[in-house]
Amino acid sequence: DPMRSGQKGGIEETHTLLRMVIPKGTVFTGLSQWDIRRIVNHINSYPRKNLAGATPYELAAKKIWLRDPRSLADQAHPAR
């Protein structure tokens, strides 16, 4: 819901992280699925203040009982 003020902070932070990887004005039509997965992997590997310094991957790994969060990142970002 774009009108809900409680959600705007998260969206703005995600937008900032996205702009760290993809500069403003970038044309997305040239991005492959591999490129998009790499970008998502980068964003989900970035520590967040609202997650007490943890990354989304670390929290997901704890949630699904993985011992090493890097194994989750490896699954989401396979080698070429």
Tab-separated table of N, CA and C in Angstrom, residues 2-46:
chain	number	residue	atom	x	y	z
A	2	PRO	N	1.007	1.946	-1.107
A	2	PRO	CA	1.908	3.087	-1.194
A	2	PRO	C	1.510	4.261	-0.314
A	3	MET	N	0.284	4.301	0.165
A	3	MET	CA	-0.165	5.421	0.997
A	3	MET	C	0.103	5.197	2.485
A	4	ARG	N	0.509	4.021	2.855
A	4	ARG	CA	0.749	3.703	4.267
A	4	ARG	C	2.139	4.187	4.674
A	5	SER	N	2.198	5.138	5.589
A	5	SER	CA	3.460	5.779	5.946
A	5	SER	C	4.453	4.818	6.585
A	6	GLY	N	3.983	3.804	7.267
A	6	GLY	CA	4.867	2.855	7.915
A	6	GLY	C	5.690	2.021	6.951
A	7	GLN	N	5.269	1.953	5.704
A	7	GLN	CA	5.980	1.165	4.698
A	7	GLN	C	6.962	1.996	3.885
A	8	LYS	N	6.876	3.302	3.949
A	8	LYS	CA	7.698	4.166	3.107
A	8	LYS	C	9.177	4.087	3.432
A	9	GLY	N	9.529	3.948	4.692
A	9	GLY	CA	10.937	3.864	5.069
A	9	GLY	C	11.627	2.668	4.437
A	10	GLY	N	10.975	1.532	4.463
A	10	GLY	CA	11.538	0.323	3.866
A	10	GLY	C	11.698	0.444	2.362
A	11	ILE	N	10.726	1.057	1.734
A	11	ILE	CA	10.788	1.244	0.285
A	11	ILE	C	11.937	2.190	-0.063
A	12	GLU	N	12.072	3.264	0.692
A	12	GLU	CA	13.143	4.234	0.426
A	12	GLU	C	14.518	3.597	0.620
A	13	GLU	N	14.662	2.774	1.653
A	13	GLU	CA	15.941	2.106	1.883
A	13	GLU	C	16.254	1.131	0.746
A	14	THR	N	15.259	0.398	0.311
A	14	THR	CA	15.451	-0.531	-0.803
A	14	THR	C	15.804	0.227	-2.080
A	15	HIS	N	15.143	1.340	-2.300
A	15	HIS	CA	15.437	2.163	-3.469
A	15	HIS	C	16.885	2.664	-3.423
A	16	THR	N	17.340	3.094	-2.257
A	16	THR	CA	18.724	3.557	-2.091
A	16	THR	C	19.699	2.419	-2.386
A	17	LEU	N	19.430	1.223	-1.872
A	17	LEU	CA	20.297	0.079	-2.135
A	17	LEU	C	20.314	-0.265	-3.624
A	18	LEU	N	19.161	-0.196	-4.254
A	18	LEU	CA	19.071	-0.481	-5.684
A	18	LEU	C	19.896	0.525	-6.485
A	19	ARG	N	19.841	1.792	-6.103
A	19	ARG	CA	20.593	2.829	-6.806
A	19	ARG	C	22.092	2.716	-6.565
A	20	MET	N	22.506	2.040	-5.505
A	20	MET	CA	23.932	1.785	-5.294
A	20	MET	C	24.451	0.794	-6.342
A	21	VAL	N	23.583	-0.084	-6.804
A	21	VAL	CA	23.954	-1.117	-7.762
A	21	VAL	C	23.655	-0.681	-9.192
A	22	ILE	N	22.493	-0.057	-9.380
A	22	ILE	CA	22.059	0.357	-10.716
A	22	ILE	C	21.895	1.871	-10.723
A	23	PRO	N	22.740	2.577	-11.453
A	23	PRO	CA	22.635	4.043	-11.489
A	23	PRO	C	21.312	4.512	-12.110
A	24	LYS	N	20.874	5.682	-11.678
A	24	LYS	CA	19.662	6.273	-12.232
A	24	LYS	C	19.842	6.456	-13.733
A	25	GLY	N	18.811	6.157	-14.491
A	25	GLY	CA	18.864	6.284	-15.942
A	25	GLY	C	19.261	5.001	-16.660
A	26	THR	N	19.568	3.944	-15.898
A	26	THR	CA	19.940	2.667	-16.507
A	26	THR	C	18.747	2.066	-17.239
A	27	VAL	N	18.981	1.541	-18.418
A	27	VAL	CA	17.943	0.865	-19.194
A	27	VAL	C	17.931	-0.603	-18.760
A	28	PHE	N	16.783	-1.073	-18.315
A	28	PHE	CA	16.674	-2.421	-17.765
A	28	PHE	C	16.497	-3.502	-18.828
A	29	THR	N	16.203	-3.117	-20.045
A	29	THR	CA	15.943	-4.123	-21.075
A	29	THR	C	17.179	-4.964	-21.385
A	30	GLY	N	18.366	-4.454	-21.095
A	30	GLY	CA	19.587	-5.203	-21.366
A	30	GLY	C	19.995	-6.150	-20.253
A	31	LEU	N	19.251	-6.156	-19.149
A	31	LEU	CA	19.601	-7.016	-18.020
A	31	LEU	C	19.076	-8.431	-18.239
A	32	SER	N	19.932	-9.396	-17.985
A	32	SER	CA	19.521	-10.795	-18.076
A	32	SER	C	18.970	-11.250	-16.722
A	33	GLN	N	18.389	-12.436	-16.706
A	33	GLN	CA	17.907	-13.002	-15.443
A	33	GLN	C	19.070	-13.172	-14.466
A	34	TRP	N	20.235	-13.539	-14.980
A	34	TRP	CA	21.422	-13.687	-14.141
A	34	TRP	C	21.789	-12.353	-13.508
A	35	ASP	N	21.730	-11.263	-14.273
A	35	ASP	CA	22.022	-9.927	-13.746
A	35	ASP	C	21.051	-9.554	-12.632
A	36	ILE	N	19.783	-9.825	-12.854
A	36	ILE	CA	18.767	-9.490	-11.856
A	36	ILE	C	18.979	-10.291	-10.581
A	37	ARG	N	19.288	-11.576	-10.705
A	37	ARG	CA	19.570	-12.403	-9.517
A	37	ARG	C	20.785	-11.876	-8.762
A	38	ARG	N	21.776	-11.436	-9.483
A	38	ARG	CA	22.983	-10.893	-8.850
A	38	ARG	C	22.656	-9.611	-8.079
A	39	ILE	N	21.834	-8.758	-8.646
A	39	ILE	CA	21.427	-7.519	-7.981
A	39	ILE	C	20.627	-7.832	-6.722
A	40	VAL	N	19.674	-8.741	-6.826
A	40	VAL	CA	18.858	-9.128	-5.669
A	40	VAL	C	19.737	-9.754	-4.588
A	41	ASN	N	20.689	-10.576	-4.991
A	41	ASN	CA	21.607	-11.187	-4.037
A	41	ASN	C	22.394	-10.112	-3.289
A	42	HIS	N	22.858	-9.123	-4.007
A	42	HIS	CA	23.614	-8.034	-3.378
A	42	HIS	C	22.745	-7.288	-2.362
A	43	ILE	N	21.541	-6.938	-2.765
A	43	ILE	CA	20.650	-6.186	-1.872
A	43	ILE	C	20.289	-7.007	-0.640
A	44	ASN	N	20.035	-8.301	-0.811
A	44	ASN	CA	19.665	-9.147	0.327
A	44	ASN	C	20.856	-9.535	1.199
A	45	SER	N	22.066	-9.223	0.750
A	45	SER	CA	23.268	-9.497	1.536
A	45	SER	C	23.748	-8.270	2.297
A	46	TYR	N	23.028	-7.177	2.185
A	46	TYR	CA	23.424	-5.923	2.810
A	46	TYR	C	22.798	-5.820	4.202
